[in-house]
C-alpha cells in the first residue's frame, strides 16, 4: 500500500507513541543544554501542524511545521519509526511539510538537527531536498552539537 500523508494530532495513539519515542531518543542522545526536542503539548501550543505518514493504519513517520513568523517556518519532530527506515518515509513527510509551508505562503523553512552519526541520514535527506547549512535562527545559539539548515520555498 502506498504511503499517505495526513494531518495528525498527538491524541492518535500511534502518533503519540512515535512522538514519545522521538523525544526519548533525542533526550538519550543529546545533553539537555543541546536538546531542542519539544513535547507534543508545547509543540502544538506553539502553533505547529503535525503530519503523519501512514501505510494503511500504521503510522510510520511524523514531522511538524512550527511557524516562526508569517513567512518563516521551522521543521520539528521529524521522526521515522526504526522499522520503516529506508522506505522513503522521511522524504514523504518532508515533502508534505514543504507543500504545507507553501500553502501557508511561507517563504523559508529552517531546521536544527544534530551533528552525530545518528543524524547523518537526516542531514543527507535535507541536503537532497535543497536545505543548506546556515547560522542559528530564531532563539537558537551556536552549539557544536547542532547543525542549522534552511531553504527558500
Coordinates of C-alpha atoms in Angstrom, one line a residue:
X1 CA 0.0 0.0 0.0
X2 CA 1.4 3.5 -0.8
X3 CA 2.2 5.9 1.9
X4 CA -0.4 8.6 2.7
X5 CA 0.5 11.9 4.4
X6 CA -2.3 13.2 6.7
X7 CA -2.6 15.9 9.3
X8 CA -2.3 14.3 12.8
X9 CA -2.7 15.0 16.4
X10 CA -0.9 13.6 19.5
X11 CA -4.3 12.2 20.5
X12 CA -3.8 9.5 17.9
X13 CA -2.2 6.7 19.9
X14 CA 0.3 5.7 17.2
X15 CA 1.3 9.3 16.6
X16 CA 1.7 10.0 20.3
X17 CA 3.8 6.8 20.7
X18 CA 6.1 7.9 17.8
X19 CA 6.4 11.4 19.2
X20 CA 7.3 9.9 22.6
X21 CA 9.9 7.6 21.0
X22 CA 11.4 10.6 19.2
X23 CA 11.5 12.7 22.4
X24 CA 13.1 9.8 24.3
X25 CA 15.7 9.2 21.6
X26 CA 16.7 12.8 21.4
X27 CA 16.9 13.2 25.2
X28 CA 19.1 10.0 25.4
X29 CA 21.4 11.1 22.6
X30 CA 21.8 14.8 23.4
X31 CA 22.8 16.6 26.5
X32 CA 20.0 18.7 28.0
X33 CA 21.6 22.1 27.0
X34 CA 21.8 20.9 23.4
X35 CA 18.4 19.1 23.2
X36 CA 15.7 21.1 21.4
X37 CA 13.0 18.4 21.1
X38 CA 9.6 19.7 22.1
X39 CA 7.0 17.6 23.9
X40 CA 3.7 17.4 22.0
X41 CA 1.8 19.8 24.2
X42 CA 4.5 22.5 23.8
X43 CA 4.7 21.8 20.1
X44 CA 1.0 22.2 19.5
X45 CA 0.9 25.2 21.8
X46 CA 3.5 26.9 19.6
X47 CA 1.0 26.6 16.6
X48 CA 2.7 23.6 14.9
X49 CA 0.9 21.4 12.4
X50 CA 1.8 17.8 12.6
X51 CA 1.8 15.4 9.6
X52 CA 1.9 11.6 9.8
X53 CA 3.0 9.1 7.1
X54 CA 0.7 6.1 7.1
X55 CA 0.9 2.7 5.5
X56 CA -2.7 1.6 5.8
X57 CA -3.5 2.1 9.5
X58 CA 0.2 2.0 10.6
X59 CA 1.9 5.4 11.4
X60 CA 5.5 5.1 10.1
X61 CA 6.7 8.7 10.5
X62 CA 5.8 12.2 11.7
X63 CA 7.0 15.7 11.3
X64 CA 5.8 19.2 12.3
X65 CA 5.8 22.7 10.8
X66 CA 6.1 25.3 13.5
X67 CA 5.6 29.0 12.4
X68 CA 8.5 31.3 13.4
X69 CA 6.7 34.2 11.7
X70 CA 4.3 34.6 8.8
X71 CA 6.9 33.8 6.2
X72 CA 9.4 31.5 8.1
X73 CA 8.6 28.1 9.4
X74 CA 10.7 25.6 11.4
X75 CA 10.6 21.8 10.9
X76 CA 10.3 20.0 14.2
X77 CA 9.8 16.4 15.5
X78 CA 10.9 14.7 12.3
X79 CA 11.0 11.0 13.1
X80 CA 10.6 7.8 11.2
X81 CA 9.9 4.5 13.0
X82 CA 13.1 2.4 13.1
X83 CA 11.3 -0.5 11.4
X84 CA 10.3 1.8 8.5
X85 CA 13.7 3.5 7.8
X86 CA 14.9 3.2 4.2
X87 CA 11.4 3.3 2.7
X88 CA 11.2 7.0 1.9
X89 CA 9.0 7.8 4.8
X90 CA 11.1 10.8 6.0
X91 CA 11.3 12.2 2.5
X92 CA 7.5 11.8 2.1
X93 CA 6.8 13.7 5.3
X94 CA 9.4 16.4 4.4
X95 CA 7.8 16.9 1.0
X96 CA 4.4 17.2 2.7
X97 CA 5.7 19.8 5.1
X98 CA 7.2 21.8 2.3
X99 CA 3.9 21.8 0.5
X100 CA 2.1 22.8 3.7
X101 CA 4.5 25.7 4.2
X102 CA 3.9 26.8 0.6
X103 CA 0.2 26.6 1.1
X104 CA 0.6 28.9 4.1
X105 CA 2.6 31.3 1.9
X106 CA 5.8 30.8 3.8
X107 CA 9.0 31.9 2.0
X108 CA 11.6 30.0 4.1
X109 CA 11.9 26.7 6.0
X110 CA 14.6 26.1 8.6
X111 CA 15.6 23.3 11.0
X112 CA 18.0 22.3 13.7
X113 CA 19.4 18.8 13.8
X114 CA 22.3 17.0 15.4
X115 CA 25.9 16.6 14.4
X116 CA 26.4 13.0 15.4
X117 CA 26.3 10.0 13.1
X118 CA 22.8 9.3 14.3
X119 CA 21.7 12.3 12.4
X120 CA 23.7 11.8 9.2
X121 CA 20.8 10.2 7.2
X122 CA 18.6 13.2 8.2
X123 CA 21.2 15.7 7.2
X124 CA 21.7 14.0 3.8
X125 CA 17.9 13.9 3.2
X126 CA 17.6 17.6 4.0
X127 CA 20.5 18.5 1.7
X128 CA 18.9 16.4 -1.1
X129 CA 15.7 18.5 -0.7
X130 CA 17.5 21.8 -1.1
X131 CA 18.4 22.7 2.5
X132 CA 21.8 24.3 3.1
X133 CA 23.7 24.9 6.3
X134 CA 23.1 28.3 7.8
X135 CA 23.7 30.2 11.0
X136 CA 21.5 29.7 14.0
X137 CA 18.0 31.2 13.6
X138 CA 15.2 32.2 16.0
X139 CA 16.3 31.7 19.6
X140 CA 19.0 29.1 18.8
X141 CA 22.7 29.7 19.5
X142 CA 25.8 28.3 18.1
X143 CA 26.3 24.8 19.5
X144 CA 28.9 22.2 18.5
X145 CA 26.1 19.5 18.7
X146 CA 23.7 21.3 16.4
X147 CA 23.6 21.9 12.6
X148 CA 21.2 24.6 11.3
X149 CA 19.8 24.3 7.8
X150 CA 17.5 26.4 5.7
X151 CA 15.9 26.7 2.3
X152 CA 13.7 29.1 0.4
X153 CA 10.4 27.9 -1.0

